[in-house]
mmCIF file of C-alpha atoms in Angstrom:
data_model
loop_
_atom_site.group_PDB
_atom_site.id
_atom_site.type_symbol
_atom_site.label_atom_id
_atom_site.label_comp_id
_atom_site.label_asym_id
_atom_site.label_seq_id
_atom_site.Cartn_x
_atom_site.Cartn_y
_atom_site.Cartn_z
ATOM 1 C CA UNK R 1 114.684 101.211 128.826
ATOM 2 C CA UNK R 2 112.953 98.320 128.651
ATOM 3 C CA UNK R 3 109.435 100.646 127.304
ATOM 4 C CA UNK R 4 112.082 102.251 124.594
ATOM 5 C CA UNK R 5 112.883 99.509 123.271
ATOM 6 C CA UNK R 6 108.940 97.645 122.780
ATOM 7 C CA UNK R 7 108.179 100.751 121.660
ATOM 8 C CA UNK R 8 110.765 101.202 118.955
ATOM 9 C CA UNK R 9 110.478 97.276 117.940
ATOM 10 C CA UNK R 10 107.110 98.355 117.469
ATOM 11 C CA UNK R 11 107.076 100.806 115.119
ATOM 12 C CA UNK R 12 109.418 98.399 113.168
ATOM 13 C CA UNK R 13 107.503 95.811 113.199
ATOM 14 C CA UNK R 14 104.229 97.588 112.064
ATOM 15 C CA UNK R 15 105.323 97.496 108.058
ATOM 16 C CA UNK R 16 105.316 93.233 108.476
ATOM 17 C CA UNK R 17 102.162 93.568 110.397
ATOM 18 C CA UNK R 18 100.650 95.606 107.902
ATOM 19 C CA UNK R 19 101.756 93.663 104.828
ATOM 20 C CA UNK R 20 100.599 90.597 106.447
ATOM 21 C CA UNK R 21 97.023 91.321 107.526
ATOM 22 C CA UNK R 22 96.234 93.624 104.161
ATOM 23 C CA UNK R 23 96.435 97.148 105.339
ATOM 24 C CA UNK R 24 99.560 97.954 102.534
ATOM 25 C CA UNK R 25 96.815 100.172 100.208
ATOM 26 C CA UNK R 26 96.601 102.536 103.120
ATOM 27 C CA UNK R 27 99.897 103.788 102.347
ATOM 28 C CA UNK R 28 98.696 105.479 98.847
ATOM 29 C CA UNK R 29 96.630 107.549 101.060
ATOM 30 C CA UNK R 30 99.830 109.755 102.968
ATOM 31 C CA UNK R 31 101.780 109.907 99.883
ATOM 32 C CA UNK R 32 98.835 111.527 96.967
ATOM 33 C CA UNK R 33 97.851 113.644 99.974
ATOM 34 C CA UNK R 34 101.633 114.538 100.530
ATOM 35 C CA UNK R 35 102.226 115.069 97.103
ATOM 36 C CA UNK R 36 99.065 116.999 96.604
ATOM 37 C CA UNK R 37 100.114 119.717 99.338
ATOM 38 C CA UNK R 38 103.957 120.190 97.800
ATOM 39 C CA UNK R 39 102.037 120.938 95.229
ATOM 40 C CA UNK R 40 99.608 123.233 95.863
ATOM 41 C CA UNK R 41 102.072 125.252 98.832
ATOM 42 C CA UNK R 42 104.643 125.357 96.503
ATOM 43 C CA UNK R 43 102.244 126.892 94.523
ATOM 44 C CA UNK R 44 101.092 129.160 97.069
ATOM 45 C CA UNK R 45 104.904 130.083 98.176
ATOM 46 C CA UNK R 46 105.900 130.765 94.165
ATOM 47 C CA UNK R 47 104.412 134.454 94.225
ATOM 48 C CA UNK R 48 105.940 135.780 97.742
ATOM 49 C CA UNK R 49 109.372 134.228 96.976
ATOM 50 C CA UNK R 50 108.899 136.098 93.455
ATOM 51 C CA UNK R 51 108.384 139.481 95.342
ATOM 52 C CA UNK R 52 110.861 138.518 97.731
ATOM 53 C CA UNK R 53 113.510 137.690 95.123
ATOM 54 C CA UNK R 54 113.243 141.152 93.384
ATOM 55 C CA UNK R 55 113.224 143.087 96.789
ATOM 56 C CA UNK R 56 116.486 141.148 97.483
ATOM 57 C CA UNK R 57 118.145 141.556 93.862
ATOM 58 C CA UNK R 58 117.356 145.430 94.547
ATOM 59 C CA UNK R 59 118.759 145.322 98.167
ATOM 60 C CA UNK R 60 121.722 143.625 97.567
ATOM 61 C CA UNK R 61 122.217 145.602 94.069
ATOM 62 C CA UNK R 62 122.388 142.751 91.570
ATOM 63 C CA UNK R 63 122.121 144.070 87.985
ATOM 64 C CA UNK R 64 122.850 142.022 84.802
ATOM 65 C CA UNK R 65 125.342 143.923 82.875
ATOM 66 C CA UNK R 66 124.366 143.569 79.347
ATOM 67 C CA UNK R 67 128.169 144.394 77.496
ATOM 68 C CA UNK R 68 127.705 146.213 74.320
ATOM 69 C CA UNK R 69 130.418 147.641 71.867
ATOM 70 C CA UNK R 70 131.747 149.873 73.975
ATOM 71 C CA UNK R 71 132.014 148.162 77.329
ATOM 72 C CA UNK R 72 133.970 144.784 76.311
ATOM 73 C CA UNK R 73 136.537 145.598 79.375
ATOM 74 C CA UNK R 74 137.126 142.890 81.895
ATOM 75 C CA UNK R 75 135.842 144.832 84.607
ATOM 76 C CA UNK R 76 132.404 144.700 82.945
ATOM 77 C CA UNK R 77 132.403 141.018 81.879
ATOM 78 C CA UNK R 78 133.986 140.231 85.505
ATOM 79 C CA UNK R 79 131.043 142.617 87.049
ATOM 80 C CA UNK R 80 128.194 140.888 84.337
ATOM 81 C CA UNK R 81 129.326 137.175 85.959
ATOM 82 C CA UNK R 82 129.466 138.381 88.912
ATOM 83 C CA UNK R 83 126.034 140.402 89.203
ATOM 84 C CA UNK R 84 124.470 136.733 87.517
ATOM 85 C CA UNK R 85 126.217 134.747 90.378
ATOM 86 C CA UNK R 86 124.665 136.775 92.885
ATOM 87 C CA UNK R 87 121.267 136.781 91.256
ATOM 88 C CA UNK R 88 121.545 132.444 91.205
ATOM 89 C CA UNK R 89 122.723 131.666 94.576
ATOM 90 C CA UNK R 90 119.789 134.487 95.847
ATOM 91 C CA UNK R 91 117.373 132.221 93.601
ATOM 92 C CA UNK R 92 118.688 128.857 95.500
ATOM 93 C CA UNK R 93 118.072 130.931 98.602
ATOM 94 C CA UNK R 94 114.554 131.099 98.131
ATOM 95 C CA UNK R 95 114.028 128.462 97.011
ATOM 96 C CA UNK R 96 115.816 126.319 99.483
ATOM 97 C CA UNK R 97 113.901 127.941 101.969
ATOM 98 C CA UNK R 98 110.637 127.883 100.433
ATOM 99 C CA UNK R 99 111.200 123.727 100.939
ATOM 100 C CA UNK R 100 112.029 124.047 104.329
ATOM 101 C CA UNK R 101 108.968 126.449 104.844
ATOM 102 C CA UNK R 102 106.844 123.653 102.580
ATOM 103 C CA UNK R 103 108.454 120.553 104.564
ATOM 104 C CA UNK R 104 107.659 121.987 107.934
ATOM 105 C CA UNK R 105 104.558 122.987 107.211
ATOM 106 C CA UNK R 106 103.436 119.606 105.222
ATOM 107 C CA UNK R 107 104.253 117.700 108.116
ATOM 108 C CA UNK R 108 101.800 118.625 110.345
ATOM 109 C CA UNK R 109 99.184 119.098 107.653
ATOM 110 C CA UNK R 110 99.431 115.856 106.711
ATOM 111 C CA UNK R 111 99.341 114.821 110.116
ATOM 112 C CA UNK R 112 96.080 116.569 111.065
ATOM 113 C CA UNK R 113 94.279 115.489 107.399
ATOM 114 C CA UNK R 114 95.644 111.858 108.258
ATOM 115 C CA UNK R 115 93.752 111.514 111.441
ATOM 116 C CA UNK R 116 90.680 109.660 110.401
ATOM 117 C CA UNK R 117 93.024 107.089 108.563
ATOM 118 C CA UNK R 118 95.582 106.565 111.766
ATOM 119 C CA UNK R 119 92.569 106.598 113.873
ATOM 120 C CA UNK R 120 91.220 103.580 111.650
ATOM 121 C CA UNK R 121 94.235 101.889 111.423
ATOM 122 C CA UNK R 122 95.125 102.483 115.052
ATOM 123 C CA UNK R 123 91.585 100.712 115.653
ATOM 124 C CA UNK R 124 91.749 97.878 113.248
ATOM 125 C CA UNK R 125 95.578 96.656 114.436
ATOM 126 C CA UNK R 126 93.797 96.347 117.501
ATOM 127 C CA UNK R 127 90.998 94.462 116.551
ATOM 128 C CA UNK R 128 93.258 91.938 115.167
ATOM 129 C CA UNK R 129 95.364 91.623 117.909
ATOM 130 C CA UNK R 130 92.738 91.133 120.477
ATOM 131 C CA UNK R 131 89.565 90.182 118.470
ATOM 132 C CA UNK R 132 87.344 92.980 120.352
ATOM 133 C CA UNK R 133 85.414 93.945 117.507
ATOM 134 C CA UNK R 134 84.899 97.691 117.368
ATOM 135 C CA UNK R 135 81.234 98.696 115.966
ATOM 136 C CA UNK R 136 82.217 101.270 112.933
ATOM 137 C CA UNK R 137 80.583 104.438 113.940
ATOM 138 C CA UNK R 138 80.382 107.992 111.497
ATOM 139 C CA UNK R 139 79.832 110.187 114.377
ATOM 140 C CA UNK R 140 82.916 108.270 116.375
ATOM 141 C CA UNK R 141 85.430 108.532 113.995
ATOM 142 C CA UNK R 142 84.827 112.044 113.149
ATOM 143 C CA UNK R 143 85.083 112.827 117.034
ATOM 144 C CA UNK R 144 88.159 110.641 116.703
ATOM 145 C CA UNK R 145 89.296 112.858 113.755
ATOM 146 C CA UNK R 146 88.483 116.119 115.141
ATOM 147 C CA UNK R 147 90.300 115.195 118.552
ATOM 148 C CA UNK R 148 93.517 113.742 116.777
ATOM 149 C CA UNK R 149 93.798 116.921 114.883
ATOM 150 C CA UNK R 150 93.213 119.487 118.042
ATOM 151 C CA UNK R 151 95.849 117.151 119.690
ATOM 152 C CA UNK R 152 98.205 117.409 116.527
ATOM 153 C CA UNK R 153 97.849 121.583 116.971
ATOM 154 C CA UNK R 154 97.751 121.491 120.765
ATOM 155 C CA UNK R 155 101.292 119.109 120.503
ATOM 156 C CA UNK R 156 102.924 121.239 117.589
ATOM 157 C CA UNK R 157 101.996 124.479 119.787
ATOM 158 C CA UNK R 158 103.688 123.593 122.529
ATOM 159 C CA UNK R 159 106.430 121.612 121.152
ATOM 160 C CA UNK R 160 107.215 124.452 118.863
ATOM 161 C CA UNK R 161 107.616 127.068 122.102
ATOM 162 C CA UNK R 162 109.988 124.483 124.013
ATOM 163 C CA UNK R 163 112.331 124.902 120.648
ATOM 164 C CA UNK R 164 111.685 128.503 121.014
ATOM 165 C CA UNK R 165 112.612 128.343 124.643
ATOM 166 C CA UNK R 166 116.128 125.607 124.537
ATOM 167 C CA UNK R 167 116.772 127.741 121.272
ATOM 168 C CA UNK R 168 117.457 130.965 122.724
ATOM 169 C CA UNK R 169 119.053 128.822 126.410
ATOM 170 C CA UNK R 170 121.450 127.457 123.064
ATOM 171 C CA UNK R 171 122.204 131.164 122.111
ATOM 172 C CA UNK R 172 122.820 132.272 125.636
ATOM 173 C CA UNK R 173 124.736 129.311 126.804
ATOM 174 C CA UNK R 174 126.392 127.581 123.716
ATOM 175 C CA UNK R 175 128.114 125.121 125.723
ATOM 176 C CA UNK R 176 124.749 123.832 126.038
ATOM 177 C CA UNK R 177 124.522 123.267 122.473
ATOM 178 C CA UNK R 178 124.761 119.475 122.764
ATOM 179 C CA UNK R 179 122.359 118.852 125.545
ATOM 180 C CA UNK R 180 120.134 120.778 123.915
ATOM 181 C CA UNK R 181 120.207 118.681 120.579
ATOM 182 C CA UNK R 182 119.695 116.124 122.431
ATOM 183 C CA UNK R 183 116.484 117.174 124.663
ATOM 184 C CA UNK R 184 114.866 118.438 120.601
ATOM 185 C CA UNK R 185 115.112 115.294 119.780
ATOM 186 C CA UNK R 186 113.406 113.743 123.275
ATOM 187 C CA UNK R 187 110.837 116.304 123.301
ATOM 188 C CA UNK R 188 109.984 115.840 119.131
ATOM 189 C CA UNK R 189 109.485 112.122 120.036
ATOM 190 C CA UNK R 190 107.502 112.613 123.157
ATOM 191 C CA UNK R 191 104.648 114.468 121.343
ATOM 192 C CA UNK R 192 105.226 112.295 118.358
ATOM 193 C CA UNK R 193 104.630 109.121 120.297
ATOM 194 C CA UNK R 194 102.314 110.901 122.497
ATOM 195 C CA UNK R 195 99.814 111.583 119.045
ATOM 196 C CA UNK R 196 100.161 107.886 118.082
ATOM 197 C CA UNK R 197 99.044 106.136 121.031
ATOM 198 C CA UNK R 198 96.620 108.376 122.358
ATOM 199 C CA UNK R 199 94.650 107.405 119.019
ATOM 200 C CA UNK R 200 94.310 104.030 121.505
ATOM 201 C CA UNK R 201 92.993 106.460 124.613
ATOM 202 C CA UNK R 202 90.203 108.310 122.380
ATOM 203 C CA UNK R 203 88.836 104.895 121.877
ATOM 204 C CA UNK R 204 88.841 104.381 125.577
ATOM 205 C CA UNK R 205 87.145 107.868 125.434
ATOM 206 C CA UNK R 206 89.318 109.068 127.766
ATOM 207 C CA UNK R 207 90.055 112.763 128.162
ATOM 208 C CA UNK R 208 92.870 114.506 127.411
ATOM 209 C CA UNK R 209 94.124 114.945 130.998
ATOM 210 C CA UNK R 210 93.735 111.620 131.616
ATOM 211 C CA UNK R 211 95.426 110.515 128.600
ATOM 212 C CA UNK R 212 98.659 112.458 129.361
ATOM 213 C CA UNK R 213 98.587 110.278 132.769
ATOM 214 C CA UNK R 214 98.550 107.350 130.845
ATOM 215 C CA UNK R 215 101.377 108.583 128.223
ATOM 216 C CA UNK R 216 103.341 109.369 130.989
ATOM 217 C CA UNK R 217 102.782 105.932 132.669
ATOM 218 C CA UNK R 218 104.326 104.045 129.582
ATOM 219 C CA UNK R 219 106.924 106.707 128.803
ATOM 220 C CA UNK R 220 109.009 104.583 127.241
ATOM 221 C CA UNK R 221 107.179 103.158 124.958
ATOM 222 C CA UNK R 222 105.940 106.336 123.938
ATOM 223 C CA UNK R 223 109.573 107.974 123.244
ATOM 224 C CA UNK R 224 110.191 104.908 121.553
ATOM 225 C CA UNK R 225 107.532 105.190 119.540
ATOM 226 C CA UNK R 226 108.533 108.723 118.893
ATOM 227 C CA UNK R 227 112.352 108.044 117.896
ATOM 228 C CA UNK R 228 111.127 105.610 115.170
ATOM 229 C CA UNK R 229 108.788 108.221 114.302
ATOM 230 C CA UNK R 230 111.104 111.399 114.188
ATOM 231 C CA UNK R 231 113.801 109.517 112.547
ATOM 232 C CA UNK R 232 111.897 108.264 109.775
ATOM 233 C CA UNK R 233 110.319 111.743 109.196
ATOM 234 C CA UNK R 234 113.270 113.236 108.413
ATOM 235 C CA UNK R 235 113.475 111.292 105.160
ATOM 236 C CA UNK R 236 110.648 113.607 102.058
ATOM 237 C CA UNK R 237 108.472 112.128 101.349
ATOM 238 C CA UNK R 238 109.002 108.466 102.302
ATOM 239 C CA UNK R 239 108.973 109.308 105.534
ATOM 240 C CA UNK R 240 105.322 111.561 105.763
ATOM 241 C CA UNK R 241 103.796 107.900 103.594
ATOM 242 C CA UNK R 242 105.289 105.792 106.196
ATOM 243 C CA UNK R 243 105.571 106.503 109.556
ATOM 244 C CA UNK R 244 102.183 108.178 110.754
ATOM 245 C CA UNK R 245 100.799 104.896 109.812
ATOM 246 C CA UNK R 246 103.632 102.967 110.949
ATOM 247 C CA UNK R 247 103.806 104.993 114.639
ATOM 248 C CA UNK R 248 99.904 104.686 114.863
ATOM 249 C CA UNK R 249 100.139 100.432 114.300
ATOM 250 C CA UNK R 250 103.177 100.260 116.097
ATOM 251 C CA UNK R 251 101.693 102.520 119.148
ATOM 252 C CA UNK R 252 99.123 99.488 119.306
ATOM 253 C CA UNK R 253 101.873 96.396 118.963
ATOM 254 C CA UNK R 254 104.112 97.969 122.188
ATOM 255 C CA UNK R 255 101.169 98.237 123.701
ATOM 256 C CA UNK R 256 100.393 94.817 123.544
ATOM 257 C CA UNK R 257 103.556 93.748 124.315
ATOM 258 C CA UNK R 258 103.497 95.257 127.785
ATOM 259 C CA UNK R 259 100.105 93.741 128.149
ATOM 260 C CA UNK R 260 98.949 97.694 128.679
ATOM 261 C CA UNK R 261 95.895 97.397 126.429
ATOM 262 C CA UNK R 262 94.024 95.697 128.746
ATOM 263 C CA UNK R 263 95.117 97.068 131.423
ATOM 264 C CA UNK R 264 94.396 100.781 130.294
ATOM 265 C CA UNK R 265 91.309 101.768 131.540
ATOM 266 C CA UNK R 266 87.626 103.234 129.972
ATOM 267 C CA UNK R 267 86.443 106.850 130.427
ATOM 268 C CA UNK R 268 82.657 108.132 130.581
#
């Protein structure tokens, strides 16, 4: 419990941190890329939930009545509203779950294209916390990048099969229903938490093996890190600008709170 809780006072206390020691202008960065994707997925969505909106208003039989002269009856004003109802709530349809589709998707975009910046940020919290200077290196922080996004895919893969799996245990047994809310929300933190500190194991060029070891030696700071994390997400917008950056810093302070990053060791 102890882990749970450095690790969520960590992630709160990365904004201060950041304000304090001038790394504020690297919140611009999450947001324009956020707002960039809506954008241009929304885009992208607009012409299949188009062709998917007329299939439907065929389907389900919606038809505008247009009354002329000689159909003023009731019926045929009552069908006319009636046929335009169906045709709006069929529009909010789509286009409620063309957001979902967009929010879900933007997440881990954003995620993957942010890697180079959390990895950077990750680094420099660091280097203020302990003074180990860390020599700036192209080539490393494009390995850094590239292995932050694999992680990001490998993570969403197989956190995106356990849903899958408790999902259909849910439909089976819905007295489970609960518990399974419950272990969604553990396992989106774990690989949450688990993306933001290992950005402090690829510097240690550790594998990824070895890093899960390590994850799973500071659990709790890493599900801490990941409640903060998942929590905040849930918020558009706000939280995609804030809490990569936030987890990644905050990964760093729990760390050094437990007196793990020196402790923590080096890889070939």
């Amino acid at each position: 419990m102890n882990g749970i809780v450095h690790g969520f006072g960590g992630f709160l206390r990365a904004f201060g941190f950041m304000l304090r020691h001038r790394m504020a202008w690297m919140f611009l960065v999450p947001a324009l890329l956020w707002i960039a994707l809506a954008y241009g997925l929304f885009t992208l969505l607009e012409g299949p939930a188009a062709l998917i909106g007329e299939w439907l208003a065929q389907s389900l039989g919606v038809e505008v009545v247009q009354a002329t002269q000689a159909e003023t009856s009731w019926w045929n004003t009552a069908r006319s509203i009636l046929n335009s109802t169906r045709e709006v709530l069929v529009w909010i349809a789509l286009k409620l779950i063309t957001l979902f589709v967009l929010f879900t998707v933007n997440k881990y975009l954003v995620l993957i294209l942010l890697s180079p910046l959390l990895a950077y940020a990750s680094e420099r919290a660091e280097e203020i916390l302990t003074g180990r200077s860390f020599p700036f290196s192209w080539a490393q922080l494009s390995r850094d990048a590239v292995r932050g996004s694999l992680l990001a895919l490998r993570n969403g893969t197989v956190e995106l099969f356990a849903v899958v799996l408790i999902g259909i245990v849910g439909l089976v047994l819905p007295i489970l229903l609960p518990v399974n809310a419950v272990l969604l929300f553990l396992l989106s933190a774990y690989f949450y938490g688990f993306s933001m500190v290992d950005y402090v194991l690829e510097r240690r060029k550790l594998r990824v093996v070895d890093s899960v070891h390590v994850v799973n030696d500071h659990l709790g700071q890493v599900i801490g890190n990941g409640m903060a994390f998942s929590m905040l997400m849930k918020i558009p917008l706000l939280g995609t600008m804030l809490a990569p950056l936030l987890g990644a810093v905050g990964a760093v302070l729990a760390l050094e709170r437990e007196g793990a990053l020196q402790r923590i060791p080096h890889g070939q």
